[in-house]
N, CA, C and O atoms as a Tripos MOL2 file, in Angstrom:
@<TRIPOS>MOLECULE
protein
  256   255    64     0     0
PROTEIN
NO_CHARGES

@<TRIPOS>ATOM
      1 N         -15.8730  154.7570  203.1250 N.3       1 UNK1
      2 CA        -14.8010  155.3350  202.3320 C.3       1 UNK1
      3 C         -15.4300  156.2570  201.2810 C.2       1 UNK1
      4 O         -16.4130  155.8910  200.6370 O.2       1 UNK1
      5 N         -14.8680  157.4290  201.1160 N.am      2 UNK2
      6 CA        -15.4320  158.3580  200.1380 C.3       2 UNK2
      7 C         -14.7460  158.1970  198.7820 C.2       2 UNK2
      8 O         -13.7410  157.4980  198.6620 O.2       2 UNK2
      9 N         -15.2990  158.8490  197.7740 N.am      3 UNK3
     10 CA        -14.7720  158.7150  196.4120 C.3       3 UNK3
     11 C         -13.3430  159.2210  196.2900 C.2       3 UNK3
     12 O         -12.5380  158.6540  195.5520 O.2       3 UNK3
     13 N         -13.0320  160.2850  197.0130 N.am      4 UNK4
     14 CA        -11.6730  160.8320  196.9550 C.3       4 UNK4
     15 C         -10.6720  159.8410  197.5460 C.2       4 UNK4
     16 O          -9.5920  159.6460  196.9880 O.2       4 UNK4
     17 N         -11.0180  159.2230  198.6570 N.am      5 UNK5
     18 CA        -10.1340  158.2350  199.2800 C.3       5 UNK5
     19 C          -9.9920  157.0070  198.3890 C.2       5 UNK5
     20 O          -8.8960  156.4680  198.2370 O.2       5 UNK5
     21 N         -11.0990  156.5680  197.8010 N.am      6 UNK6
     22 CA        -11.0600  155.4160  196.8960 C.3       6 UNK6
     23 C         -10.1530  155.6970  195.7120 C.2       6 UNK6
     24 O          -9.3520  154.8460  195.3280 O.2       6 UNK6
     25 N         -10.2720  156.8800  195.1310 N.am      7 UNK7
     26 CA         -9.4370  157.2440  193.9900 C.3       7 UNK7
     27 C          -7.9680  157.3130  194.3830 C.2       7 UNK7
     28 O          -7.1020  156.8780  193.6240 O.2       7 UNK7
     29 N          -7.6820  157.8530  195.5550 N.am      8 UNK8
     30 CA         -6.3040  157.9340  196.0370 C.3       8 UNK8
     31 C          -5.7000  156.5350  196.1770 C.2       8 UNK8
     32 O          -4.5690  156.2900  195.7580 O.2       8 UNK8
     33 N          -6.4720  155.6270  196.7700 N.am      9 UNK9
     34 CA         -5.9800  154.2520  196.9340 C.3       9 UNK9
     35 C          -5.7820  153.5780  195.5810 C.2       9 UNK9
     36 O          -4.7900  152.8800  195.3710 O.2       9 UNK9
     37 N          -6.7190  153.7860  194.6710 N.am     10 UNK10
     38 CA         -6.5800  153.2190  193.3220 C.3      10 UNK10
     39 C          -5.3160  153.7260  192.6410 C.2      10 UNK10
     40 O          -4.6290  152.9650  191.9600 O.2      10 UNK10
     41 N          -5.0030  155.0190  192.8220 N.am     11 UNK11
     42 CA         -3.7880  155.5870  192.2400 C.3      11 UNK11
     43 C          -2.5380  154.9020  192.7990 C.2      11 UNK11
     44 O          -1.5970  154.6240  192.0550 O.2      11 UNK11
     45 N          -2.5260  154.6290  194.1060 N.am     12 UNK12
     46 CA         -1.3710  153.9470  194.6980 C.3      12 UNK12
     47 C          -1.2520  152.5200  194.1750 C.2      12 UNK12
     48 O          -0.1460  152.0520  193.9040 O.2      12 UNK12
     49 N          -2.3800  151.8240  194.0290 N.am     13 UNK13
     50 CA         -2.3250  150.4750  193.4600 C.3      13 UNK13
     51 C          -1.7710  150.5060  192.0360 C.2      13 UNK13
     52 O          -0.9960  149.6310  191.6500 O.2      13 UNK13
     53 N          -2.1650  151.5070  191.2630 N.am     14 UNK14
     54 CA         -1.6570  151.6340  189.8970 C.3      14 UNK14
     55 C          -0.1490  151.8830  189.9060 C.2      14 UNK14
     56 O           0.5860  151.2940  189.1130 O.2      14 UNK14
     57 N           0.3040  152.7490  190.7940 N.am     15 UNK15
     58 CA          1.7400  153.0190  190.8960 C.3      15 UNK15
     59 C           2.5080  151.7640  191.2970 C.2      15 UNK15
     60 O           3.5800  151.4880  190.7580 O.2      15 UNK15
     61 N           1.9550  151.0040  192.2460 N.am     16 UNK16
     62 CA          2.6010  149.7550  192.6530 C.3      16 UNK16
     63 C           2.6790  148.7630  191.5040 C.2      16 UNK16
     64 O           3.6950  148.0900  191.3280 O.2      16 UNK16
     65 N           1.6110  148.6710  190.7220 N.am     17 UNK17
     66 CA          1.6140  147.7690  189.5700 C.3      17 UNK17
     67 C           2.6840  148.1740  188.5680 C.2      17 UNK17
     68 O           3.4000  147.3230  188.0410 O.2      17 UNK17
     69 N           2.7920  149.4600  188.3070 N.am     18 UNK18
     70 CA          3.7770  149.9450  187.3390 C.3      18 UNK18
     71 C           5.2070  149.6840  187.8040 C.2      18 UNK18
     72 O           6.0370  149.2130  187.0270 O.2      18 UNK18
     73 N           5.4970  149.9900  189.0670 N.am     19 UNK19
     74 CA          6.8620  149.7720  189.5480 C.3      19 UNK19
     75 C           7.1700  148.2790  189.6720 C.2      19 UNK19
     76 O           8.3070  147.8600  189.4540 O.2      19 UNK19
     77 N           6.1680  147.4840  190.0190 N.am     20 UNK20
     78 CA          6.3630  146.0330  190.0930 C.3      20 UNK20
     79 C           6.7090  145.4650  188.7200 C.2      20 UNK20
     80 O           7.6140  144.6410  188.5860 O.2      20 UNK20
     81 N           5.9860  145.9130  187.7120 N.am     21 UNK21
     82 CA          6.2760  145.4600  186.3520 C.3      21 UNK21
     83 C           7.6640  145.8970  185.9040 C.2      21 UNK21
     84 O           8.3820  145.1280  185.2640 O.2      21 UNK21
     85 N           8.0440  147.1210  186.2340 N.am     22 UNK22
     86 CA          9.3690  147.6200  185.8610 C.3      22 UNK22
     87 C          10.4740  146.8260  186.5580 C.2      22 UNK22
     88 O          11.4760  146.4750  185.9350 O.2      22 UNK22
     89 N          10.2890  146.5420  187.8600 N.am     23 UNK23
     90 CA         11.2990  145.7470  188.5890 C.3      23 UNK23
     91 C          11.3960  144.3490  188.0150 C.2      23 UNK23
     92 O          12.4960  143.8180  187.8600 O.2      23 UNK23
     93 N          10.2530  143.7420  187.6960 N.am     24 UNK24
     94 CA         10.2460  142.3940  187.1210 C.3      24 UNK24
     95 C          10.9700  142.3710  185.7820 C.2      24 UNK24
     96 O          11.7630  141.4680  185.5140 O.2      24 UNK24
     97 N          10.6990  143.3570  184.9490 N.am     25 UNK25
     98 CA         11.3270  143.4220  183.6350 C.3      25 UNK25
     99 C          12.8380  143.6330  183.7410 C.2      25 UNK25
    100 O          13.6060  143.0540  182.9720 O.2      25 UNK25
    101 N          13.2530  144.4490  184.6790 N.am     26 UNK26
    102 CA         14.6750  144.7890  184.8080 C.3      26 UNK26
    103 C          15.4760  143.7300  185.5510 C.2      26 UNK26
    104 O          16.6230  143.4580  185.1980 O.2      26 UNK26
    105 N          14.8720  143.1230  186.5860 N.am     27 UNK27
    106 CA         15.6600  142.2580  187.4630 C.3      27 UNK27
    107 C          15.0160  140.9130  187.7720 C.2      27 UNK27
    108 O          15.5900  140.1110  188.5080 O.2      27 UNK27
    109 N          13.8500  140.6600  187.2310 N.am     28 UNK28
    110 CA         13.2000  139.3700  187.4290 C.3      28 UNK28
    111 C          12.1120  139.4080  188.4950 C.2      28 UNK28
    112 O          12.0670  140.2810  189.3620 O.2      28 UNK28
    113 N          11.2420  138.4160  188.3820 N.am     29 UNK29
    114 CA         10.0820  138.3310  189.2730 C.3      29 UNK29
    115 C          10.4890  138.1550  190.7370 C.2      29 UNK29
    116 O           9.8970  138.7780  191.6180 O.2      29 UNK29
    117 N          11.4870  137.3200  191.0060 N.am     30 UNK30
    118 CA         11.9060  137.0890  192.3910 C.3      30 UNK30
    119 C          12.3980  138.3750  193.0500 C.2      30 UNK30
    120 O          12.1280  138.6140  194.2270 O.2      30 UNK30
    121 N          13.1110  139.1940  192.2990 N.am     31 UNK31
    122 CA         13.5680  140.4770  192.8420 C.3      31 UNK31
    123 C          12.3740  141.3650  193.1900 C.2      31 UNK31
    124 O          12.3250  141.9580  194.2680 O.2      31 UNK31
    125 N          11.4170  141.4500  192.2720 N.am     32 UNK32
    126 CA         10.2460  142.2920  192.5060 C.3      32 UNK32
    127 C           9.4730  141.8220  193.7280 C.2      32 UNK32
    128 O           9.0800  142.6350  194.5650 O.2      32 UNK32
    129 N           9.2530  140.5260  193.8390 N.am     33 UNK33
    130 CA          8.5270  139.9880  194.9940 C.3      33 UNK33
    131 C           9.2910  140.2580  196.2780 C.2      33 UNK33
    132 O           8.7040  140.7140  197.2590 O.2      33 UNK33
    133 N          10.5760  139.9880  196.2890 N.am     34 UNK34
    134 CA         11.3900  140.2180  197.4800 C.3      34 UNK34
    135 C          11.3830  141.6690  197.9120 C.2      34 UNK34
    136 O          11.3070  141.9690  199.1030 O.2      34 UNK34
    137 N          11.4620  142.5670  196.9500 N.am     35 UNK35
    138 CA         11.4600  143.9890  197.2510 C.3      35 UNK35
    139 C          10.1300  144.4220  197.8640 C.2      35 UNK35
    140 O          10.1060  145.1930  198.8230 O.2      35 UNK35
    141 N           9.0340  143.9300  197.3120 N.am     36 UNK36
    142 CA          7.7190  144.2920  197.8470 C.3      36 UNK36
    143 C           7.5020  143.7090  199.2390 C.2      36 UNK36
    144 O           6.8820  144.3480  200.0890 O.2      36 UNK36
    145 N           8.0060  142.5070  199.4760 N.am     37 UNK37
    146 CA          7.9020  141.9130  200.8120 C.3      37 UNK37
    147 C           8.7020  142.7400  201.8150 C.2      37 UNK37
    148 O           8.2230  143.0180  202.9140 O.2      37 UNK37
    149 N           9.9140  143.1320  201.4390 N.am     38 UNK38
    150 CA         10.7200  143.9660  202.3340 C.3      38 UNK38
    151 C          10.0630  145.3180  202.5840 C.2      38 UNK38
    152 O          10.1300  145.8450  203.6950 O.2      38 UNK38
    153 N           9.4330  145.8790  201.5670 N.am     39 UNK39
    154 CA          8.7290  147.1530  201.7440 C.3      39 UNK39
    155 C           7.5580  146.9910  202.7130 C.2      39 UNK39
    156 O           7.3300  147.8460  203.5680 O.2      39 UNK39
    157 N           6.8160  145.8830  202.5740 N.am     40 UNK40
    158 CA          5.6930  145.6320  203.4870 C.3      40 UNK40
    159 C           6.1970  145.4600  204.9140 C.2      40 UNK40
    160 O           5.5820  145.9530  205.8600 O.2      40 UNK40
    161 N           7.3040  144.7660  205.0660 N.am     41 UNK41
    162 CA          7.8730  144.5730  206.4010 C.3      41 UNK41
    163 C           8.2960  145.9150  207.0010 C.2      41 UNK41
    164 O           8.0670  146.1730  208.1830 O.2      41 UNK41
    165 N           8.9070  146.7570  206.1900 N.am     42 UNK42
    166 CA          9.3200  148.0690  206.6690 C.3      42 UNK42
    167 C           8.1120  148.8740  207.1470 C.2      42 UNK42
    168 O           8.1490  149.4780  208.2190 O.2      42 UNK42
    169 N           7.0470  148.8800  206.3550 N.am     43 UNK43
    170 CA          5.8440  149.6210  206.7360 C.3      43 UNK43
    171 C           5.2760  149.0720  208.0340 C.2      43 UNK43
    172 O           4.8780  149.8370  208.9130 O.2      43 UNK43
    173 N           5.2370  147.7500  208.1580 N.am     44 UNK44
    174 CA          4.6830  147.1350  209.3680 C.3      44 UNK44
    175 C           5.4990  147.4990  210.6060 C.2      44 UNK44
    176 O           4.9390  147.6670  211.6890 O.2      44 UNK44
    177 N           6.7950  147.6190  210.4550 N.am     45 UNK45
    178 CA          7.6610  147.8810  211.6010 C.3      45 UNK45
    179 C           7.8540  149.3690  211.8950 C.2      45 UNK45
    180 O           8.2030  149.7290  213.0190 O.2      45 UNK45
    181 N           7.6350  150.2320  210.9130 N.am     46 UNK46
    182 CA          7.9590  151.6420  211.0890 C.3      46 UNK46
    183 C           6.7970  152.5990  210.8890 C.2      46 UNK46
    184 O           6.9510  153.7970  211.1260 O.2      46 UNK46
    185 N           5.6730  152.1250  210.4750 N.am     47 UNK47
    186 CA          4.5440  153.0160  210.2260 C.3      47 UNK47
    187 C           4.0390  153.6050  211.5380 C.2      47 UNK47
    188 O           4.0600  152.9420  212.5750 O.2      47 UNK47
    189 N           3.5960  154.8260  211.4850 N.am     48 UNK48
    190 CA          3.0270  155.4800  212.6520 C.3      48 UNK48
    191 C           1.6360  154.9070  212.8850 C.2      48 UNK48
    192 O           0.8010  154.9230  211.9800 O.2      48 UNK48
    193 N           1.3770  154.4010  214.0890 N.am     49 UNK49
    194 CA          0.0480  153.8330  214.3510 C.3      49 UNK49
    195 C          -1.0110  154.9250  214.4210 C.2      49 UNK49
    196 O          -0.7070  156.0780  214.7260 O.2      49 UNK49
    197 N          -2.2490  154.5570  214.1370 N.am     50 UNK50
    198 CA         -3.3280  155.5400  214.2900 C.3      50 UNK50
    199 C          -3.3680  156.0740  215.7190 C.2      50 UNK50
    200 O          -2.9100  155.4030  216.6440 O.2      50 UNK50
    201 N          -3.8990  157.2440  215.9000 N.am     51 UNK51
    202 CA         -3.9030  157.9170  217.2080 C.3      51 UNK51
    203 C          -4.5580  157.0680  218.2900 C.2      51 UNK51
    204 O          -4.0820  157.0600  219.4250 O.2      51 UNK51
    205 N          -5.6230  156.3610  217.9780 N.am     52 UNK52
    206 CA         -6.3140  155.5540  218.9880 C.3      52 UNK52
    207 C          -5.4160  154.4220  219.4900 C.2      52 UNK52
    208 O          -5.3630  154.1530  220.6900 O.2      52 UNK52
    209 N          -4.7220  153.7690  218.5820 N.am     53 UNK53
    210 CA         -3.8090  152.6970  218.9930 C.3      53 UNK53
    211 C          -2.6620  153.2560  219.8210 C.2      53 UNK53
    212 O          -2.2540  152.6620  220.8190 O.2      53 UNK53
    213 N          -2.1520  154.3950  219.3990 N.am     54 UNK54
    214 CA         -1.0440  155.0140  220.1150 C.3      54 UNK54
    215 C          -1.4850  155.4100  221.5240 C.2      54 UNK54
    216 O          -0.7450  155.1950  222.4840 O.2      54 UNK54
    217 N          -2.6660  155.9770  221.6560 N.am     55 UNK55
    218 CA         -3.1760  156.3830  222.9640 C.3      55 UNK55
    219 C          -3.3870  155.1730  223.8650 C.2      55 UNK55
    220 O          -3.1550  155.2570  225.0710 O.2      55 UNK55
    221 N          -3.8170  154.0620  223.3050 N.am     56 UNK56
    222 CA         -4.0710  152.8510  224.1030 C.3      56 UNK56
    223 C          -2.7760  152.2900  224.6650 C.2      56 UNK56
    224 O          -2.7840  151.6510  225.7180 O.2      56 UNK56
    225 N          -1.6660  152.5180  223.9800 N.am     57 UNK57
    226 CA         -0.3870  151.9880  224.4570 C.3      57 UNK57
    227 C           0.2890  152.8870  225.4790 C.2      57 UNK57
    228 O           1.2280  152.4560  226.1470 O.2      57 UNK57
    229 N          -0.1650  154.1170  225.6130 N.am     58 UNK58
    230 CA          0.4390  155.0410  226.5620 C.3      58 UNK58
    231 C           0.0250  154.6610  227.9670 C.2      58 UNK58
    232 O          -1.1080  154.2280  228.1790 O.2      58 UNK58
    233 N           0.9260  154.8140  228.9410 N.am     59 UNK59
    234 CA          0.5600  154.4920  230.3140 C.3      59 UNK59
    235 C          -0.5570  155.3960  230.8200 C.2      59 UNK59
    236 O          -0.6260  156.5790  230.4860 O.2      59 UNK59
    237 N          -1.4060  154.8210  231.6160 N.am     60 UNK60
    238 CA         -2.5120  155.5990  232.1770 C.3      60 UNK60
    239 C          -1.9680  156.6320  233.1600 C.2      60 UNK60
    240 O          -1.0130  156.3700  233.8910 O.2      60 UNK60
    241 N          -2.5800  157.7880  233.1640 N.am     61 UNK61
    242 CA         -2.1950  158.8430  234.0890 C.3      61 UNK61
    243 C          -3.0310  158.7020  235.3510 C.2      61 UNK61
    244 O          -4.2570  158.6100  235.2880 O.2      61 UNK61
    245 N          -2.3630  158.6870  236.4910 N.am     62 UNK62
    246 CA         -3.0800  158.5400  237.7660 C.3      62 UNK62
    247 C          -3.9210  159.7690  238.0320 C.2      62 UNK62
    248 O          -3.4610  160.8950  237.8410 O.2      62 UNK62
    249 N          -5.1360  159.5650  238.4680 N.am     63 UNK63
    250 CA         -6.0330  160.6660  238.8170 C.3      63 UNK63
    251 C          -5.8200  161.0510  240.2730 C.2      63 UNK63
    252 O          -5.7130  160.1660  241.1220 O.2      63 UNK63
    253 N          -5.7540  162.3660  240.5980 N.am     64 UNK64
    254 CA         -5.5380  162.7790  241.9970 C.3      64 UNK64
    255 C          -6.7350  162.4980  242.8740 C.2      64 UNK64
    256 O          -6.7070  162.7880  244.0700 O.2      64 UNK64
@<TRIPOS>BOND
     1     1     2 1
     2     2     3 1
     3     3     4 2
     4     3     5 am
     5     5     6 1
     6     6     7 1
     7     7     8 2
     8     7     9 am
     9     9    10 1
    10    10    11 1
    11    11    12 2
    12    11    13 am
    13    13    14 1
    14    14    15 1
    15    15    16 2
    16    15    17 am
    17    17    18 1
    18    18    19 1
    19    19    20 2
    20    19    21 am
    21    21    22 1
    22    22    23 1
    23    23    24 2
    24    23    25 am
    25    25    26 1
    26    26    27 1
    27    27    28 2
    28    27    29 am
    29    29    30 1
    30    30    31 1
    31    31    32 2
    32    31    33 am
    33    33    34 1
    34    34    35 1
    35    35    36 2
    36    35    37 am
    37    37    38 1
    38    38    39 1
    39    39    40 2
    40    39    41 am
    41    41    42 1
    42    42    43 1
    43    43    44 2
    44    43    45 am
    45    45    46 1
    46    46    47 1
    47    47    48 2
    48    47    49 am
    49    49    50 1
    50    50    51 1
    51    51    52 2
    52    51    53 am
    53    53    54 1
    54    54    55 1
    55    55    56 2
    56    55    57 am
    57    57    58 1
    58    58    59 1
    59    59    60 2
    60    59    61 am
    61    61    62 1
    62    62    63 1
    63    63    64 2
    64    63    65 am
    65    65    66 1
    66    66    67 1
    67    67    68 2
    68    67    69 am
    69    69    70 1
    70    70    71 1
    71    71    72 2
    72    71    73 am
    73    73    74 1
    74    74    75 1
    75    75    76 2
    76    75    77 am
    77    77    78 1
    78    78    79 1
    79    79    80 2
    80    79    81 am
    81    81    82 1
    82    82    83 1
    83    83    84 2
    84    83    85 am
    85    85    86 1
    86    86    87 1
    87    87    88 2
    88    87    89 am
    89    89    90 1
    90    90    91 1
    91    91    92 2
    92    91    93 am
    93    93    94 1
    94    94    95 1
    95    95    96 2
    96    95    97 am
    97    97    98 1
    98    98    99 1
    99    99   100 2
   100    99   101 am
   101   101   102 1
   102   102   103 1
   103   103   104 2
   104   103   105 am
   105   105   106 1
   106   106   107 1
   107   107   108 2
   108   107   109 am
   109   109   110 1
   110   110   111 1
   111   111   112 2
   112   111   113 am
   113   113   114 1
   114   114   115 1
   115   115   116 2
   116   115   117 am
   117   117   118 1
   118   118   119 1
   119   119   120 2
   120   119   121 am
   121   121   122 1
   122   122   123 1
   123   123   124 2
   124   123   125 am
   125   125   126 1
   126   126   127 1
   127   127   128 2
   128   127   129 am
   129   129   130 1
   130   130   131 1
   131   131   132 2
   132   131   133 am
   133   133   134 1
   134   134   135 1
   135   135   136 2
   136   135   137 am
   137   137   138 1
   138   138   139 1
   139   139   140 2
   140   139   141 am
   141   141   142 1
   142   142   143 1
   143   143   144 2
   144   143   145 am
   145   145   146 1
   146   146   147 1
   147   147   148 2
   148   147   149 am
   149   149   150 1
   150   150   151 1
   151   151   152 2
   152   151   153 am
   153   153   154 1
   154   154   155 1
   155   155   156 2
   156   155   157 am
   157   157   158 1
   158   158   159 1
   159   159   160 2
   160   159   161 am
   161   161   162 1
   162   162   163 1
   163   163   164 2
   164   163   165 am
   165   165   166 1
   166   166   167 1
   167   167   168 2
   168   167   169 am
   169   169   170 1
   170   170   171 1
   171   171   172 2
   172   171   173 am
   173   173   174 1
   174   174   175 1
   175   175   176 2
   176   175   177 am
   177   177   178 1
   178   178   179 1
   179   179   180 2
   180   179   181 am
   181   181   182 1
   182   182   183 1
   183   183   184 2
   184   183   185 am
   185   185   186 1
   186   186   187 1
   187   187   188 2
   188   187   189 am
   189   189   190 1
   190   190   191 1
   191   191   192 2
   192   191   193 am
   193   193   194 1
   194   194   195 1
   195   195   196 2
   196   195   197 am
   197   197   198 1
   198   198   199 1
   199   199   200 2
   200   199   201 am
   201   201   202 1
   202   202   203 1
   203   203   204 2
   204   203   205 am
   205   205   206 1
   206   206   207 1
   207   207   208 2
   208   207   209 am
   209   209   210 1
   210   210   211 1
   211   211   212 2
   212   211   213 am
   213   213   214 1
   214   214   215 1
   215   215   216 2
   216   215   217 am
   217   217   218 1
   218   218   219 1
   219   219   220 2
   220   219   221 am
   221   221   222 1
   222   222   223 1
   223   223   224 2
   224   223   225 am
   225   225   226 1
   226   226   227 1
   227   227   228 2
   228   227   229 am
   229   229   230 1
   230   230   231 1
   231   231   232 2
   232   231   233 am
   233   233   234 1
   234   234   235 1
   235   235   236 2
   236   235   237 am
   237   237   238 1
   238   238   239 1
   239   239   240 2
   240   239   241 am
   241   241   242 1
   242   242   243 1
   243   243   244 2
   244   243   245 am
   245   245   246 1
   246   246   247 1
   247   247   248 2
   248   247   249 am
   249   249   250 1
   250   250   251 1
   251   251   252 2
   252   251   253 am
   253   253   254 1
   254   254   255 1
   255   255   256 2
@<TRIPOS>SUBSTRUCTURE
     1 UNK1         2 RESIDUE 1 A UNK
     2 UNK2         6 RESIDUE 1 A UNK
     3 UNK3        10 RESIDUE 1 A UNK
     4 UNK4        14 RESIDUE 1 A UNK
     5 UNK5        18 RESIDUE 1 A UNK
     6 UNK6        22 RESIDUE 1 A UNK
     7 UNK7        26 RESIDUE 1 A UNK
     8 UNK8        30 RESIDUE 1 A UNK
     9 UNK9        34 RESIDUE 1 A UNK
    10 UNK10       38 RESIDUE 1 A UNK
    11 UNK11       42 RESIDUE 1 A UNK
    12 UNK12       46 RESIDUE 1 A UNK
    13 UNK13       50 RESIDUE 1 A UNK
    14 UNK14       54 RESIDUE 1 A UNK
    15 UNK15       58 RESIDUE 1 A UNK
    16 UNK16       62 RESIDUE 1 A UNK
    17 UNK17       66 RESIDUE 1 A UNK
    18 UNK18       70 RESIDUE 1 A UNK
    19 UNK19       74 RESIDUE 1 A UNK
    20 UNK20       78 RESIDUE 1 A UNK
    21 UNK21       82 RESIDUE 1 A UNK
    22 UNK22       86 RESIDUE 1 A UNK
    23 UNK23       90 RESIDUE 1 A UNK
    24 UNK24       94 RESIDUE 1 A UNK
    25 UNK25       98 RESIDUE 1 A UNK
    26 UNK26      102 RESIDUE 1 A UNK
    27 UNK27      106 RESIDUE 1 A UNK
    28 UNK28      110 RESIDUE 1 A UNK
    29 UNK29      114 RESIDUE 1 A UNK
    30 UNK30      118 RESIDUE 1 A UNK
    31 UNK31      122 RESIDUE 1 A UNK
    32 UNK32      126 RESIDUE 1 A UNK
    33 UNK33      130 RESIDUE 1 A UNK
    34 UNK34      134 RESIDUE 1 A UNK
    35 UNK35      138 RESIDUE 1 A UNK
    36 UNK36      142 RESIDUE 1 A UNK
    37 UNK37      146 RESIDUE 1 A UNK
    38 UNK38      150 RESIDUE 1 A UNK
    39 UNK39      154 RESIDUE 1 A UNK
    40 UNK40      158 RESIDUE 1 A UNK
    41 UNK41      162 RESIDUE 1 A UNK
    42 UNK42      166 RESIDUE 1 A UNK
    43 UNK43      170 RESIDUE 1 A UNK
    44 UNK44      174 RESIDUE 1 A UNK
    45 UNK45      178 RESIDUE 1 A UNK
    46 UNK46      182 RESIDUE 1 A UNK
    47 UNK47      186 RESIDUE 1 A UNK
    48 UNK48      190 RESIDUE 1 A UNK
    49 UNK49      194 RESIDUE 1 A UNK
    50 UNK50      198 RESIDUE 1 A UNK
    51 UNK51      202 RESIDUE 1 A UNK
    52 UNK52      206 RESIDUE 1 A UNK
    53 UNK53      210 RESIDUE 1 A UNK
    54 UNK54      214 RESIDUE 1 A UNK
    55 UNK55      218 RESIDUE 1 A UNK
    56 UNK56      222 RESIDUE 1 A UNK
    57 UNK57      226 RESIDUE 1 A UNK
    58 UNK58      230 RESIDUE 1 A UNK
    59 UNK59      234 RESIDUE 1 A UNK
    60 UNK60      238 RESIDUE 1 A UNK
    61 UNK61      242 RESIDUE 1 A UNK
    62 UNK62      246 RESIDUE 1 A UNK
    63 UNK63      250 RESIDUE 1 A UNK
    64 UNK64      254 RESIDUE 1 A UNK
């Protein structure tokens, strides 16, 4: 992992911490946890797989 990628990931963790704290303050800890769990589930079910995984799931093309 390079420094730019590390910094990008750190920025996302910081954003998640900030929004988690805001949700907890506004609606309680259970709401914040539930929302983050639902977000993780959404990502798991709808995220685009990496190209290698996607290629592995495609049917093999018959060679002539």
